[in-house]
Amino acid sequence: MAGNSLWQVLASRLLQGLLVVLVVVTIVFFVSRVARDPIQYLASDESTQEEIERLEEIFGLDDHVVVQYGRFLWETAQFDFGNSLVNGRPALNEVQSRLGKTLQLGVASLIFSLVLGLPLGVIAALRRGSPTDWFARLLAVIGQATPNFWLGLMMIFFFSVELGWLPTGGSGSLKHMILPTVTLGLLTSAAVMRLTRSGMIDAMGTDFVRTARAKGLREGTIISRHALRHALLPVATIMGIQVGRLIAGSVIIETVFSWPGVGRLTITAIQGGDFPVTQTAILLIAATIVLANIAVDLSYRLIDPRIRAGAG
Amino acid sequence: MATQDVAIPVLGSERGRRKVNWKRWALLSPALLILALFVIAGIFADIISVYDPKEIVLLDRLQPPVFDGGSWDHILGTDNLGRDILTRTMHGARISLIVVAVTIPLSAAIGTMVGLIAGWRLGRWDKFLMRLVDVQLALPAILFAILIAAVFGASLRNVIIIITLWTWSGYARFARGDVLSLREQEFIIAARSIGASDVRVILRHLLPNLFNTIVILMTLEVAAVILIEAALSFLGIGVAPGTASWGAMISEGRNFMTVAWWLIWIPGIAILLVSLTGNLMGDWLRDALDPRLRNLR
Amino acid sequence: MSQTNYWTTLHQRRISRRTMLSASARAGVGAAGLALVGCGDDDDDDDAAVAQAEDQAEEQAEDQAEEQAQAEQAVDDEEAEEQAEEQAEQVEEEEEQAEQAEEEQAEEQAVAAGGTDLDRTVRIAIPNAVGGLDPQAPGNFVSTFLLHHFDRLLSRDLATQEIIPQAATWEWVDANTAGVFHLKDGMSWHDGAPVTSEDVKFTIERLRGIAPYNDDGIYATGGDYAVAAVNAEVTVTDASTILVPTETDVTAQSSIGSLALVPKHHVEAIGDEAFNQEAFGSGHFTLKSYTPDQEVVSERFEDYHVDTDETYNVHKPWIKEFRQIVRPEPVARVAALEAGEVDLITRIEVELVSEFEDRDDFKVLFDPGCCPHYIFPNTLVPLPDGSNPFKDIRVRQAMNHAIDVDTIIQTLGTGQERRAYGLGSRQLGAMTLEQATPLNYEYNPEKARALLAEAGFPDGFDTPFYGTVGFFAATDTVAQTVAQMLEAVGIRTELQLDPLPDFRARWAQKDVPGLHYYFGNQSPDPISVINAEVADGGTLATAIYPESGIQELVEAQRLEFDAEKRAGILNELAEKIYTNANWIFLYETVETGVMRSDLDWDAKGNTRDHNYYFAIRPLAT
């Protein structure tokens, strides 16, 4: 499909993305109904059988599962995501506000990882073999091997409990964002650093750069204009994968830091059999991941139009 | 999002690979040692450990390790139910070992097959299989894990299933990418021209060439798999309650963090060490076999 | 109940170090003075010599006298000094004591007169806050943070647990087939509208699903078991009188009386869905803001109809503003308290709480908890191997003898838990300790094995064992411990832990064999435990013993309208449940919490939880 215009590529990607999201949501729809019976959460110790049946009727859970699915598709197409079974609020509202919070954390941590990882990677590449290089690589390798929930707990332990500098959880001010962002971002920054470094090393050794040097171009220009460009490509790849990983990581970070994000909401919804919220949350998360990946794909073209953006 | 083949731009650089890198060895030997230690501990946990990892001894709760005021009875201390931490750490190594030993070959096998077929057959097969990969990537893995755990409950078997489903797509993409570049090569074209069947081409020509890539990927995945299992157990959807998995130990211990630091430090360090050494081994292997893949992670 | 509180620290005597020092000094000076004065004899016998001697003697005497005088003077001076010192010290001491006494008096007066800071904001860290705002919507019974926004018809005296009026009084009429509510005058909703008898009727009918405003006729209600006894339409006879026809069942009074009043005009105006998001009531707190999963802010309702000095009832709170902040992790709650982000935390592991015990700026709270722990067997369905061992009383006794409850209490609990007996210890008709202790199933594994052998299980048997995780602290660890203890006498269990609703869903099917580890509750009237777990046909009643006489007692207590007599029947029931070894009896939970010392919270021995936030009194500093 090389040679197609950007718009055509975008359109086809979006269409494919839609299909993917649909499949994802369908899987979740059926699996969550197998997993949980929400009525047991809504009833109490003393609820009679009659009351249980009436609850099923009101929430539309007494229909055959395929009928429920049909109704779900129909309503979703009209952007009616239903109400939470737990508290009656519109599922979309519940998810939207939390998703915003999770994205806040996600974007902040991505920025943090770039700000930390890119310069470190460049420096390490330029000072290849020096103690600085070894040290940076050691940090990165340790960083990638650390379980993020453990790191989060350690952070709380030192910075909140022992030192009292930062709050222990929740959100509301910039101070609340620091610990979760750093925890989430440290692990990505390790990957960014390693990739930048290796990409830079490769790029610096190419004919292209040798030629540029021979031509007498300034080192600074060479680094920033040519070498870095090549190094950024694998970093962009990693960013794409990281979006998915960030959602996974955010679930844990949100639990540890009491961050009111969509990960925690979805866990509660899944375990509580709150189907509308589960479905809506996963739909929006999947859509976000898909869109983010499309953005990354297209950024390939921007960084280096020579790269084929692949068949399929 | 479509899966593009990951054709690593070869930028025309070659590095001499045959010299023995002493610095590398210096770093690698302790790593190898540590890894070996954990593996041995995992395999022989039953025999080596003095205590039963599940036995509850209420009167010995929350004993500190011997270097923090505890006794030599419990070198690394005890947990909230009086269970010996050293014993549980060793059994945790066993759990990690089992998960790694089963999940990685399984997901590698599935993923490689999918990638092979997609890359070789192209056309509808390719489209369909790569859509599958996209779906797996778009599905927020951890939330799906929670869903699965909600259906089937928490157990080691389910952990293996979940992690396999989580990680197979990485192999698929790389396999496909490699096949796409391999198929243009002469020996493949030659094989086709003499009428070799698909199966034959795949098994005798493609697979051996993929071998290096796949092995490296597998090694790199060791740390990731251990971390995922820990995370799942931490969330309570991993191994069954009471089982000694490092992640579960951290999860159980986090409520006592302020009065019993060793409950989360010791399993945490265990995870850290194993992932670290696993990564180092993977890096070394990759550099030795195929430096092209430096940009994998 | 050990509790360092504000008052005990105040009464500690402060022994002044200076006082001690001067006391010993005084003793030393006195002795030296005596030596100086001595007991000297004057000699003057010879004449000439005497004269000379006399002169000399006189001189000497003079000198001596001078010396003496000087010495005496010195002593006097010293004594005077000492006396002055003493006096000064005495004055000081008196002043100190007077000060102390004044302080004490002031404090006591302050307490008695309510020396309270009425403008305080109190913040509490809670584990979660999800749910809607409609107290009648299904599932919202777990939304504990909203209950104080609504007022109840009847209430209970905090100390005696007798039923007392709140928004209304109740009387039985028509030979106990109906009750009449007399609504209190002058109450208003949070939006200012008056509370009327129509609201009472609406509240009951909405739960029954027959309130006329609802087009489909049936609203998704929760808790209509509370109005299950209402068997005909409720009539409003006048502005403050409501007639409620019921089945002949004394427990209907407390069930219906515990309903939270909802405003008819508001619900009818905006509908059920909107009400779940914008509800208000007539309770002692008004809802100021609610951010799900983050924070709930409530404010004191200034027009609440019970004033603050009526301390034995639900009354207008002393707290001006009340914030409930969500922190799911227990460690995060503790850290938040340390850091001053919140003033109060509850439901914390006892190990974490012990750190606060010796500190002056915090108070540790130990309260009798809500729920006794029991393990219920399923006697309705045989085990997978075909046998039904739980039907045999000896097996059930054996299981009770196999568990070392006291050690569990000492190690996994706070050490203050009471063993659980037939019904909850704070319930009507509960057995006292004197009554229950002789009946105790003491820890005796040998006896357990002997009983099992006698019952035909010399090698024990295998059984599934279900427990919960995540609802109470330590239920999963207790379950594992119990499993180990049972195994030690031959009962091999296969333990499975699940989140509470899954567990209950499975158990409510009643066809899952084995042991189910669950709780009773301590609500003052044991009717809900009886309905759920004892009465044949109860939703969670899988431990049924037809020949034991228990069901007859269940029926009898329902029909006994004399409170004392009913207590007697319930006492008999509790004893019978225990001696029949209906279940495995573990212990009654103790809730632990920590709060800052500048708060006072007297809930008269009840669990200090969301039901009693109105009793938190910020002390004026």
PDB file of N, CA and C in Angstrom, chain C residues 165-233:
ATOM      1  N   PRO C 165     -38.579   6.598  69.928  1.00  0.00           N
ATOM      2  CA  PRO C 165     -39.019   7.342  68.739  1.00  0.00           C
ATOM      3  C   PRO C 165     -37.882   8.152  68.156  1.00  0.00           C
ATOM      4  N   GLN C 166     -37.929   8.376  66.878  1.00  0.00           N
ATOM      5  CA  GLN C 166     -37.009   9.299  66.234  1.00  0.00           C
ATOM      6  C   GLN C 166     -37.831  10.316  65.473  1.00  0.00           C
ATOM      7  N   ALA C 167     -38.226   9.978  64.259  1.00  0.00           N
ATOM      8  CA  ALA C 167     -39.096  10.902  63.543  1.00  0.00           C
ATOM      9  C   ALA C 167     -40.565  10.683  63.899  1.00  0.00           C
ATOM     10  N   ALA C 168     -40.844   9.567  64.548  1.00  0.00           N
ATOM     11  CA  ALA C 168     -42.237   9.252  64.872  1.00  0.00           C
ATOM     12  C   ALA C 168     -42.275   8.332  66.080  1.00  0.00           C
ATOM     13  N   THR C 169     -43.459   8.183  66.642  1.00  0.00           N
ATOM     14  CA  THR C 169     -43.658   7.125  67.638  1.00  0.00           C
ATOM     15  C   THR C 169     -44.498   6.034  67.009  1.00  0.00           C
ATOM     16  N   TRP C 170     -44.506   4.874  67.657  1.00  0.00           N
ATOM     17  CA  TRP C 170     -45.236   3.726  67.102  1.00  0.00           C
ATOM     18  C   TRP C 170     -46.065   3.103  68.204  1.00  0.00           C
ATOM     19  N   GLU C 171     -47.286   2.707  67.831  1.00  0.00           N
ATOM     20  CA  GLU C 171     -48.040   1.899  68.786  1.00  0.00           C
ATOM     21  C   GLU C 171     -48.785   0.807  68.034  1.00  0.00           C
ATOM     22  N   TRP C 172     -48.876  -0.327  68.666  1.00  0.00           N
ATOM     23  CA  TRP C 172     -49.634  -1.432  68.080  1.00  0.00           C
ATOM     24  C   TRP C 172     -51.119  -1.220  68.327  1.00  0.00           C
ATOM     25  N   VAL C 173     -51.917  -1.468  67.301  1.00  0.00           N
ATOM     26  CA  VAL C 173     -53.364  -1.339  67.465  1.00  0.00           C
ATOM     27  C   VAL C 173     -54.038  -2.556  66.836  1.00  0.00           C
ATOM     28  N   ASP C 174     -55.345  -2.607  66.969  1.00  0.00           N
ATOM     29  CA  ASP C 174     -56.141  -3.656  66.305  1.00  0.00           C
ATOM     30  C   ASP C 174     -55.630  -5.045  66.650  1.00  0.00           C
ATOM     31  N   ALA C 175     -55.450  -5.298  67.911  1.00  0.00           N
ATOM     32  CA  ALA C 175     -54.972  -6.618  68.353  1.00  0.00           C
ATOM     33  C   ALA C 175     -53.690  -7.002  67.632  1.00  0.00           C
ATOM     34  N   ASN C 176     -52.787  -6.070  67.604  1.00  0.00           N
ATOM     35  CA  ASN C 176     -51.461  -6.317  67.013  1.00  0.00           C
ATOM     36  C   ASN C 176     -51.490  -6.690  65.543  1.00  0.00           C
ATOM     37  N   THR C 177     -52.481  -6.282  64.813  1.00  0.00           N
ATOM     38  CA  THR C 177     -52.466  -6.510  63.372  1.00  0.00           C
ATOM     39  C   THR C 177     -52.181  -5.238  62.603  1.00  0.00           C
ATOM     40  N   ALA C 178     -51.937  -4.168  63.303  1.00  0.00           N
ATOM     41  CA  ALA C 178     -51.550  -2.932  62.617  1.00  0.00           C
ATOM     42  C   ALA C 178     -50.774  -2.063  63.578  1.00  0.00           C
ATOM     43  N   GLY C 179     -50.000  -1.147  63.024  1.00  0.00           N
ATOM     44  CA  GLY C 179     -49.265  -0.205  63.854  1.00  0.00           C
ATOM     45  C   GLY C 179     -49.588   1.202  63.408  1.00  0.00           C
ATOM     46  N   VAL C 180     -49.469   2.145  64.324  1.00  0.00           N
ATOM     47  CA  VAL C 180     -49.726   3.538  63.971  1.00  0.00           C
ATOM     48  C   VAL C 180     -48.482   4.364  64.243  1.00  0.00           C
ATOM     49  N   PHE C 181     -48.045   5.101  63.238  1.00  0.00           N
ATOM     50  CA  PHE C 181     -46.963   6.060  63.420  1.00  0.00           C
ATOM     51  C   PHE C 181     -47.567   7.420  63.741  1.00  0.00           C
ATOM     52  N   HIS C 182     -47.081   8.067  64.802  1.00  0.00           N
ATOM     53  CA  HIS C 182     -47.432   9.463  65.046  1.00  0.00           C
ATOM     54  C   HIS C 182     -46.207  10.288  64.721  1.00  0.00           C
ATOM     55  N   LEU C 183     -46.323  11.036  63.643  1.00  0.00           N
ATOM     56  CA  LEU C 183     -45.168  11.766  63.138  1.00  0.00           C
ATOM     57  C   LEU C 183     -44.884  12.983  63.996  1.00  0.00           C
ATOM     58  N   LYS C 184     -43.618  13.260  64.198  1.00  0.00           N
ATOM     59  CA  LYS C 184     -43.234  14.433  64.989  1.00  0.00           C
ATOM     60  C   LYS C 184     -43.534  15.701  64.196  1.00  0.00           C
ATOM     61  N   ASP C 185     -43.833  16.784  64.909  1.00  0.00           N
ATOM     62  CA  ASP C 185     -44.121  18.038  64.233  1.00  0.00           C
ATOM     63  C   ASP C 185     -42.863  18.805  63.907  1.00  0.00           C
ATOM     64  N   GLY C 186     -42.979  19.637  62.890  1.00  0.00           N
ATOM     65  CA  GLY C 186     -41.920  20.622  62.660  1.00  0.00           C
ATOM     66  C   GLY C 186     -40.643  20.082  62.042  1.00  0.00           C
ATOM     67  N   MET C 187     -40.660  18.889  61.495  1.00  0.00           N
ATOM     68  CA  MET C 187     -39.429  18.396  60.846  1.00  0.00           C
ATOM     69  C   MET C 187     -39.397  18.858  59.411  1.00  0.00           C
ATOM     70  N   SER C 188     -38.210  19.066  58.872  1.00  0.00           N
ATOM     71  CA  SER C 188     -38.155  19.484  57.467  1.00  0.00           C
ATOM     72  C   SER C 188     -37.106  18.703  56.700  1.00  0.00           C
ATOM     73  N   TRP C 189     -37.297  18.670  55.415  1.00  0.00           N
ATOM     74  CA  TRP C 189     -36.319  18.076  54.514  1.00  0.00           C
ATOM     75  C   TRP C 189     -35.150  19.040  54.320  1.00  0.00           C
ATOM     76  N   HIS C 190     -34.102  18.553  53.686  1.00  0.00           N
ATOM     77  CA  HIS C 190     -32.932  19.401  53.506  1.00  0.00           C
ATOM     78  C   HIS C 190     -33.203  20.555  52.541  1.00  0.00           C
ATOM     79  N   ASP C 191     -34.264  20.458  51.755  1.00  0.00           N
ATOM     80  CA  ASP C 191     -34.567  21.585  50.887  1.00  0.00           C
ATOM     81  C   ASP C 191     -35.572  22.545  51.527  1.00  0.00           C
ATOM     82  N   GLY C 192     -35.899  22.292  52.802  1.00  0.00           N
ATOM     83  CA  GLY C 192     -36.774  23.216  53.512  1.00  0.00           C
ATOM     84  C   GLY C 192     -38.228  22.780  53.579  1.00  0.00           C
ATOM     85  N   ALA C 193     -38.648  21.906  52.678  1.00  0.00           N
ATOM     86  CA  ALA C 193     -40.051  21.481  52.685  1.00  0.00           C
ATOM     87  C   ALA C 193     -40.338  20.670  53.947  1.00  0.00           C
ATOM     88  N   PRO C 194     -41.562  20.715  54.450  1.00  0.00           N
ATOM     89  CA  PRO C 194     -41.878  19.995  55.696  1.00  0.00           C
ATOM     90  C   PRO C 194     -42.029  18.496  55.448  1.00  0.00           C
ATOM     91  N   VAL C 195     -41.677  17.710  56.429  1.00  0.00           N
ATOM     92  CA  VAL C 195     -41.878  16.266  56.359  1.00  0.00           C
ATOM     93  C   VAL C 195     -43.320  15.975  56.771  1.00  0.00           C
ATOM     94  N   THR C 196     -44.027  15.283  55.922  1.00  0.00           N
ATOM     95  CA  THR C 196     -45.445  15.029  56.200  1.00  0.00           C
ATOM     96  C   THR C 196     -45.713  13.540  56.256  1.00  0.00           C
ATOM     97  N   SER C 197     -46.936  13.214  56.661  1.00  0.00           N
ATOM     98  CA  SER C 197     -47.294  11.803  56.742  1.00  0.00           C
ATOM     99  C   SER C 197     -47.360  11.176  55.357  1.00  0.00           C
ATOM    100  N   GLU C 198     -47.603  12.005  54.348  1.00  0.00           N
ATOM    101  CA  GLU C 198     -47.578  11.471  52.985  1.00  0.00           C
ATOM    102  C   GLU C 198     -46.198  10.918  52.654  1.00  0.00           C
ATOM    103  N   ASP C 199     -45.161  11.554  53.189  1.00  0.00           N
ATOM    104  CA  ASP C 199     -43.803  11.059  52.950  1.00  0.00           C
ATOM    105  C   ASP C 199     -43.617   9.677  53.559  1.00  0.00           C
ATOM    106  N   VAL C 200     -44.202   9.465  54.743  1.00  0.00           N
ATOM    107  CA  VAL C 200     -44.070   8.164  55.387  1.00  0.00           C
ATOM    108  C   VAL C 200     -44.748   7.098  54.549  1.00  0.00           C
ATOM    109  N   LYS C 201     -45.966   7.417  54.120  1.00  0.00           N
ATOM    110  CA  LYS C 201     -46.687   6.449  53.295  1.00  0.00           C
ATOM    111  C   LYS C 201     -45.902   6.174  52.024  1.00  0.00           C
ATOM    112  N   PHE C 202     -45.375   7.233  51.425  1.00  0.00           N
ATOM    113  CA  PHE C 202     -44.618   7.087  50.182  1.00  0.00           C
ATOM    114  C   PHE C 202     -43.401   6.189  50.384  1.00  0.00           C
ATOM    115  N   THR C 203     -42.719   6.420  51.495  1.00  0.00           N
ATOM    116  CA  THR C 203     -41.511   5.628  51.756  1.00  0.00           C
ATOM    117  C   THR C 203     -41.818   4.136  51.791  1.00  0.00           C
ATOM    118  N   ILE C 204     -42.904   3.796  52.484  1.00  0.00           N
ATOM    119  CA  ILE C 204     -43.247   2.379  52.600  1.00  0.00           C
ATOM    120  C   ILE C 204     -43.723   1.818  51.262  1.00  0.00           C
ATOM    121  N   GLU C 205     -44.580   2.578  50.589  1.00  0.00           N
ATOM    122  CA  GLU C 205     -45.160   2.049  49.361  1.00  0.00           C
ATOM    123  C   GLU C 205     -44.127   1.949  48.238  1.00  0.00           C
ATOM    124  N   ARG C 206     -43.180   2.867  48.237  1.00  0.00           N
ATOM    125  CA  ARG C 206     -42.166   2.814  47.187  1.00  0.00           C
ATOM    126  C   ARG C 206     -41.373   1.528  47.291  1.00  0.00           C
ATOM    127  N   LEU C 207     -41.075   1.131  48.527  1.00  0.00           N
ATOM    128  CA  LEU C 207     -40.343  -0.116  48.712  1.00  0.00           C
ATOM    129  C   LEU C 207     -41.189  -1.318  48.326  1.00  0.00           C
ATOM    130  N   ARG C 208     -42.487  -1.197  48.565  1.00  0.00           N
ATOM    131  CA  ARG C 208     -43.350  -2.314  48.197  1.00  0.00           C
ATOM    132  C   ARG C 208     -43.590  -2.349  46.700  1.00  0.00           C
ATOM    133  N   GLY C 209     -43.152  -1.274  46.012  1.00  0.00           N
ATOM    134  CA  GLY C 209     -43.316  -1.247  44.568  1.00  0.00           C
ATOM    135  C   GLY C 209     -44.684  -0.811  44.117  1.00  0.00           C
ATOM    136  N   ILE C 210     -45.464  -0.191  44.987  1.00  0.00           N
ATOM    137  CA  ILE C 210     -46.818   0.181  44.569  1.00  0.00           C
ATOM    138  C   ILE C 210     -47.073   1.673  44.700  1.00  0.00           C
ATOM    139  N   ALA C 211     -46.024   2.460  44.795  1.00  0.00           N
ATOM    140  CA  ALA C 211     -46.243   3.903  44.861  1.00  0.00           C
ATOM    141  C   ALA C 211     -46.765   4.389  43.511  1.00  0.00           C
ATOM    142  N   PRO C 212     -47.817   5.183  43.510  1.00  0.00           N
ATOM    143  CA  PRO C 212     -48.516   5.527  42.264  1.00  0.00           C
ATOM    144  C   PRO C 212     -47.677   6.306  41.246  1.00  0.00           C
ATOM    145  N   TYR C 213     -46.614   6.991  41.663  1.00  0.00           N
ATOM    146  CA  TYR C 213     -45.907   7.853  40.729  1.00  0.00           C
ATOM    147  C   TYR C 213     -45.213   7.085  39.631  1.00  0.00           C
ATOM    148  N   ASN C 214     -44.953   5.830  39.887  1.00  0.00           N
ATOM    149  CA  ASN C 214     -44.098   5.072  38.979  1.00  0.00           C
ATOM    150  C   ASN C 214     -44.916   4.435  37.871  1.00  0.00           C
ATOM    151  N   ASP C 215     -44.670   4.818  36.664  1.00  0.00           N
ATOM    152  CA  ASP C 215     -45.490   4.363  35.552  1.00  0.00           C
ATOM    153  C   ASP C 215     -45.491   2.860  35.364  1.00  0.00           C
ATOM    154  N   ASP C 216     -44.299   2.266  35.359  1.00  0.00           N
ATOM    155  CA  ASP C 216     -44.306   0.814  35.141  1.00  0.00           C
ATOM    156  C   ASP C 216     -44.851   0.067  36.337  1.00  0.00           C
ATOM    157  N   GLY C 217     -45.030   0.770  37.391  1.00  0.00           N
ATOM    158  CA  GLY C 217     -45.630   0.110  38.541  1.00  0.00           C
ATOM    159  C   GLY C 217     -44.602  -0.457  39.507  1.00  0.00           C
ATOM    160  N   ILE C 218     -43.488  -0.952  38.984  1.00  0.00           N
ATOM    161  CA  ILE C 218     -42.533  -1.560  39.913  1.00  0.00           C
ATOM    162  C   ILE C 218     -41.209  -0.838  39.791  1.00  0.00           C
ATOM    163  N   TYR C 219     -40.705  -0.368  40.911  1.00  0.00           N
ATOM    164  CA  TYR C 219     -39.386   0.255  40.923  1.00  0.00           C
ATOM    165  C   TYR C 219     -38.374  -0.765  41.409  1.00  0.00           C
ATOM    166  N   ALA C 220     -37.147  -0.644  40.914  1.00  0.00           N
ATOM    167  CA  ALA C 220     -36.102  -1.561  41.381  1.00  0.00           C
ATOM    168  C   ALA C 220     -35.800  -1.224  42.822  1.00  0.00           C
ATOM    169  N   THR C 221     -36.310  -2.007  43.696  1.00  0.00           N
ATOM    170  CA  THR C 221     -36.145  -1.677  45.100  1.00  0.00           C
ATOM    171  C   THR C 221     -35.166  -2.606  45.759  1.00  0.00           C
ATOM    172  N   GLY C 222     -34.652  -2.174  46.833  1.00  0.00           N
ATOM    173  CA  GLY C 222     -33.772  -3.012  47.603  1.00  0.00           C
ATOM    174  C   GLY C 222     -34.292  -3.038  49.022  1.00  0.00           C
ATOM    175  N   GLY C 223     -34.249  -4.157  49.624  1.00  0.00           N
ATOM    176  CA  GLY C 223     -34.618  -4.202  51.025  1.00  0.00           C
ATOM    177  C   GLY C 223     -36.103  -4.227  51.268  1.00  0.00           C
ATOM    178  N   ASP C 224     -36.857  -4.775  50.360  1.00  0.00           N
ATOM    179  CA  ASP C 224     -38.284  -4.802  50.671  1.00  0.00           C
ATOM    180  C   ASP C 224     -38.618  -5.864  51.702  1.00  0.00           C
ATOM    181  N   TYR C 225     -37.585  -6.617  52.129  1.00  0.00           N
ATOM    182  CA  TYR C 225     -37.844  -7.505  53.262  1.00  0.00           C
ATOM    183  C   TYR C 225     -38.210  -6.688  54.489  1.00  0.00           C
ATOM    184  N   ALA C 226     -37.783  -5.401  54.498  1.00  0.00           N
ATOM    185  CA  ALA C 226     -38.116  -4.560  55.645  1.00  0.00           C
ATOM    186  C   ALA C 226     -39.614  -4.324  55.726  1.00  0.00           C
ATOM    187  N   VAL C 227     -40.245  -4.313  54.569  1.00  0.00           N
ATOM    188  CA  VAL C 227     -41.683  -4.073  54.572  1.00  0.00           C
ATOM    189  C   VAL C 227     -42.456  -5.332  54.222  1.00  0.00           C
ATOM    190  N   ALA C 228     -41.779  -6.482  54.336  1.00  0.00           N
ATOM    191  CA  ALA C 228     -42.438  -7.724  53.969  1.00  0.00           C
ATOM    192  C   ALA C 228     -43.679  -7.969  54.816  1.00  0.00           C
ATOM    193  N   ALA C 229     -43.671  -7.438  56.031  1.00  0.00           N
ATOM    194  CA  ALA C 229     -44.797  -7.715  56.927  1.00  0.00           C
ATOM    195  C   ALA C 229     -46.019  -6.850  56.626  1.00  0.00           C
ATOM    196  N   VAL C 230     -45.818  -5.804  55.833  1.00  0.00           N
ATOM    197  CA  VAL C 230     -46.950  -4.923  55.530  1.00  0.00           C
ATOM    198  C   VAL C 230     -47.856  -5.629  54.527  1.00  0.00           C
ATOM    199  N   ASN C 231     -49.097  -5.866  54.929  1.00  0.00           N
ATOM    200  CA  ASN C 231     -49.918  -6.712  54.061  1.00  0.00           C
ATOM    201  C   ASN C 231     -51.130  -6.018  53.466  1.00  0.00           C
ATOM    202  N   ALA C 232     -51.229  -4.712  53.636  1.00  0.00           N
ATOM    203  CA  ALA C 232     -52.323  -3.994  52.976  1.00  0.00           C
ATOM    204  C   ALA C 232     -51.886  -2.545  52.803  1.00  0.00           C
ATOM    205  N   GLU C 233     -52.755  -1.760  52.196  1.00  0.00           N
ATOM    206  CA  GLU C 233     -52.343  -0.393  51.897  1.00  0.00           C
ATOM    207  C   GLU C 233     -52.203   0.438  53.162  1.00  0.00           C
TER     208      GLU C 233
END
